[in-house]
Amino acid sequence: MKGLRVGVALCGSFCTFGQIMPQIRRLTESGYEVYPIMSQTAYETDTRFGKAADWRKELESITGRVVWHTLADVEPIGPRKLLEVLVVAPCTGNTLAKLAHGLSDTSVSLACKAHLRNQRPLVLAVSTNDALAGGGINISALMNRKNIYLVPYNQDDPREKPCSAVANFGLLCEAVAAAYDGEQLQPIYG
Ligand SMILES: Cc1cc2nc3c(=O)[nH]c(=O)nc-3n(C[C@H](O)[C@H](O)[C@H](O)COP(=O)(O)O)c2cc1C
């Protein structure tokens, strides 16, 4: 996988950022060239899970690259064929809905649209409280679409949050490698 260009796009599921950073490091240590992307929400929102500037700094330090976060930053992914694989991790309910319905008004949704135009693999690592409710139809629609793959995911707290599901971020690297080979990593539900 040495030299393969992988975009990693973070949406505003802030509680998962701490789990995702080590997986991004794993990608770089495996020899991938990692290009960091953030949604505007992820890029600028301070939350109880940390300050936006600190997350940006960590991401730039792991990847050695400036974070793309505007429409103009990500649009060239299409015409210049900048990435072999794009991963959205975490992928919020909001971004899932945009992707399922063809909207591209955020840095992450436009990055996906630009990348898919090149018929290259897009990997989604869902993290949303409505995955088994309103968001379910969007996940199902995307699963059924060409060149889209899922990081295996499961309910994360069935008792307290029965409609919530989160990707198994520990399988991010494996899901990327499988998607590059045109395969969905199995089992999706462990
Ligand atoms: C502290 C905090 C935590 C959030 N966690 C999640 C989450 O885990 N999953 C989710 O789908 N949305 C979550 N949201 C809501 C999203 O950030 C919001 O829907 C936003 O519009 C997403 O934009 P994006 O998809 O462009 O990143 C959270 C918001 C806040 C402030």
PDB file of C-alpha atoms in Angstrom, residues 35-140:
ATOM      1  CA  TYR A  35      -4.607  13.745   3.044  1.00  0.00           C
ATOM      2  CA  PRO A  36      -6.674  15.206   5.931  1.00  0.00           C
ATOM      3  CA  ILE A  37     -10.069  16.808   5.302  1.00  0.00           C
ATOM      4  CA  MET A  38     -12.544  18.259   7.823  1.00  0.00           C
ATOM      5  CA  SER A  39     -16.114  19.407   7.485  1.00  0.00           C
ATOM      6  CA  GLN A  40     -16.527  23.064   8.390  1.00  0.00           C
ATOM      7  CA  THR A  41     -18.295  21.923  11.576  1.00  0.00           C
ATOM      8  CA  ALA A  42     -15.417  19.659  12.549  1.00  0.00           C
ATOM      9  CA  TYR A  43     -12.870  22.310  11.584  1.00  0.00           C
ATOM     10  CA  GLU A  44     -14.247  25.149  13.703  1.00  0.00           C
ATOM     11  CA  THR A  45     -16.372  23.806  16.584  1.00  0.00           C
ATOM     12  CA  ASP A  46     -15.001  23.638  20.130  1.00  0.00           C
ATOM     13  CA  THR A  47     -16.827  21.027  22.193  1.00  0.00           C
ATOM     14  CA  ARG A  48     -16.469  19.216  25.500  1.00  0.00           C
ATOM     15  CA  PHE A  49     -14.414  16.657  23.549  1.00  0.00           C
ATOM     16  CA  GLY A  50     -11.717  19.199  22.725  1.00  0.00           C
ATOM     17  CA  LYS A  51     -10.849  22.440  20.991  1.00  0.00           C
ATOM     18  CA  ALA A  52     -11.072  22.556  17.205  1.00  0.00           C
ATOM     19  CA  ALA A  53      -7.590  24.065  16.905  1.00  0.00           C
ATOM     20  CA  ASP A  54      -6.077  21.203  18.928  1.00  0.00           C
ATOM     21  CA  TRP A  55      -7.732  18.527  16.749  1.00  0.00           C
ATOM     22  CA  ARG A  56      -6.569  20.343  13.602  1.00  0.00           C
ATOM     23  CA  LYS A  57      -3.041  20.534  14.960  1.00  0.00           C
ATOM     24  CA  GLU A  58      -3.005  16.827  15.829  1.00  0.00           C
ATOM     25  CA  LEU A  59      -4.303  15.863  12.401  1.00  0.00           C
ATOM     26  CA  GLU A  60      -1.738  18.024  10.637  1.00  0.00           C
ATOM     27  CA  SER A  61       1.032  16.677  12.809  1.00  0.00           C
ATOM     28  CA  ILE A  62       0.103  13.012  12.106  1.00  0.00           C
ATOM     29  CA  THR A  63      -0.283  13.495   8.356  1.00  0.00           C
ATOM     30  CA  GLY A  64       2.260  16.273   7.731  1.00  0.00           C
ATOM     31  CA  ARG A  65      -0.314  18.068   5.584  1.00  0.00           C
ATOM     32  CA  VAL A  66      -2.601  21.083   5.931  1.00  0.00           C
ATOM     33  CA  VAL A  67      -6.268  20.188   6.490  1.00  0.00           C
ATOM     34  CA  TRP A  68      -8.541  20.756   3.472  1.00  0.00           C
ATOM     35  CA  HIS A  69     -11.776  22.259   4.780  1.00  0.00           C
ATOM     36  CA  THR A  70     -13.318  24.462   2.106  1.00  0.00           C
ATOM     37  CA  LEU A  71     -15.169  23.668  -1.115  1.00  0.00           C
ATOM     38  CA  ALA A  72     -12.263  25.150  -3.086  1.00  0.00           C
ATOM     39  CA  ASP A  73      -9.765  22.940  -1.190  1.00  0.00           C
ATOM     40  CA  VAL A  74     -11.532  19.692  -2.094  1.00  0.00           C
ATOM     41  CA  GLU A  75     -12.954  20.363  -5.575  1.00  0.00           C
ATOM     42  CA  PRO A  76      -9.639  19.428  -7.323  1.00  0.00           C
ATOM     43  CA  ILE A  77      -9.980  15.858  -5.952  1.00  0.00           C
ATOM     44  CA  GLY A  78     -12.189  15.242  -8.995  1.00  0.00           C
ATOM     45  CA  PRO A  79     -10.412  16.754 -12.000  1.00  0.00           C
ATOM     46  CA  ARG A  80      -6.884  16.162 -10.692  1.00  0.00           C
ATOM     47  CA  LYS A  81      -7.665  12.608  -9.480  1.00  0.00           C
ATOM     48  CA  LEU A  82      -5.898  13.341  -6.199  1.00  0.00           C
ATOM     49  CA  LEU A  83      -6.894  10.253  -4.181  1.00  0.00           C
ATOM     50  CA  GLU A  84      -7.005   6.498  -4.687  1.00  0.00           C
ATOM     51  CA  VAL A  85      -9.353   5.973  -1.715  1.00  0.00           C
ATOM     52  CA  LEU A  86     -11.410   8.431   0.351  1.00  0.00           C
ATOM     53  CA  VAL A  87     -12.586   7.534   3.865  1.00  0.00           C
ATOM     54  CA  VAL A  88     -15.141   9.542   5.817  1.00  0.00           C
ATOM     55  CA  ALA A  89     -14.438   8.802   9.475  1.00  0.00           C
ATOM     56  CA  PRO A  90     -16.469   9.676  11.403  1.00  0.00           C
ATOM     57  CA  CYS A  91     -19.422  10.087   9.033  1.00  0.00           C
ATOM     58  CA  THR A  92     -22.309  11.923  10.721  1.00  0.00           C
ATOM     59  CA  GLY A  93     -26.018  11.398  10.131  1.00  0.00           C
ATOM     60  CA  ASN A  94     -25.988  14.803   8.452  1.00  0.00           C
ATOM     61  CA  THR A  95     -23.298  13.880   5.916  1.00  0.00           C
ATOM     62  CA  LEU A  96     -24.876  10.454   5.309  1.00  0.00           C
ATOM     63  CA  ALA A  97     -28.128  12.229   4.439  1.00  0.00           C
ATOM     64  CA  LYS A  98     -26.345  14.610   2.069  1.00  0.00           C
ATOM     65  CA  LEU A  99     -24.523  11.784   0.308  1.00  0.00           C
ATOM     66  CA  ALA A 100     -27.656   9.666  -0.006  1.00  0.00           C
ATOM     67  CA  HIS A 101     -29.515  12.565  -1.614  1.00  0.00           C
ATOM     68  CA  GLY A 102     -26.823  13.977  -3.877  1.00  0.00           C
ATOM     69  CA  LEU A 103     -26.053  17.131  -1.886  1.00  0.00           C
ATOM     70  CA  SER A 104     -22.533  18.549  -2.013  1.00  0.00           C
ATOM     71  CA  ASP A 105     -22.630  21.838  -0.096  1.00  0.00           C
ATOM     72  CA  THR A 106     -19.968  20.961   2.501  1.00  0.00           C
ATOM     73  CA  SER A 107     -16.261  20.197   2.153  1.00  0.00           C
ATOM     74  CA  VAL A 108     -16.798  16.517   2.980  1.00  0.00           C
ATOM     75  CA  SER A 109     -19.848  15.909   0.775  1.00  0.00           C
ATOM     76  CA  LEU A 110     -18.174  17.695  -2.154  1.00  0.00           C
ATOM     77  CA  ALA A 111     -14.954  15.717  -1.586  1.00  0.00           C
ATOM     78  CA  CYS A 112     -17.032  12.518  -1.863  1.00  0.00           C
ATOM     79  CA  LYS A 113     -18.816  13.674  -4.999  1.00  0.00           C
ATOM     80  CA  ALA A 114     -15.555  14.776  -6.633  1.00  0.00           C
ATOM     81  CA  HIS A 115     -13.874  11.478  -5.750  1.00  0.00           C
ATOM     82  CA  LEU A 116     -16.785   9.279  -6.888  1.00  0.00           C
ATOM     83  CA  ARG A 117     -16.752  10.961 -10.285  1.00  0.00           C
ATOM     84  CA  ASN A 118     -13.443   9.145 -10.800  1.00  0.00           C
ATOM     85  CA  GLN A 119     -15.134   5.809 -10.012  1.00  0.00           C
ATOM     86  CA  ARG A 120     -12.790   5.219  -7.093  1.00  0.00           C
ATOM     87  CA  PRO A 121     -13.668   3.727  -3.683  1.00  0.00           C
ATOM     88  CA  LEU A 122     -15.334   5.748  -0.953  1.00  0.00           C
ATOM     89  CA  VAL A 123     -15.379   4.226   2.553  1.00  0.00           C
ATOM     90  CA  LEU A 124     -17.849   5.436   5.191  1.00  0.00           C
ATOM     91  CA  ALA A 125     -17.354   4.955   8.947  1.00  0.00           C
ATOM     92  CA  VAL A 126     -20.749   5.839  10.387  1.00  0.00           C
ATOM     93  CA  SER A 127     -21.269   7.385  13.796  1.00  0.00           C
ATOM     94  CA  THR A 128     -24.771   8.579  14.454  1.00  0.00           C
ATOM     95  CA  ASN A 129     -27.516   8.285  17.044  1.00  0.00           C
ATOM     96  CA  ASP A 130     -30.182   7.759  14.372  1.00  0.00           C
ATOM     97  CA  ALA A 131     -28.558   4.924  12.423  1.00  0.00           C
ATOM     98  CA  LEU A 132     -31.418   2.566  13.310  1.00  0.00           C
ATOM     99  CA  ALA A 133     -34.032   5.277  12.960  1.00  0.00           C
ATOM    100  CA  GLY A 134     -34.248   8.142  10.430  1.00  0.00           C
ATOM    101  CA  GLY A 135     -30.673   7.679   9.260  1.00  0.00           C
ATOM    102  CA  GLY A 136     -31.109   3.982   8.489  1.00  0.00           C
ATOM    103  CA  ILE A 137     -32.592   4.558   5.072  1.00  0.00           C
ATOM    104  CA  ASN A 138     -29.602   6.691   4.088  1.00  0.00           C
ATOM    105  CA  ILE A 139     -27.080   4.062   5.193  1.00  0.00           C
ATOM    106  CA  SER A 140     -28.978   1.365   3.288  1.00  0.00           C
TER     107      SER A 140
END
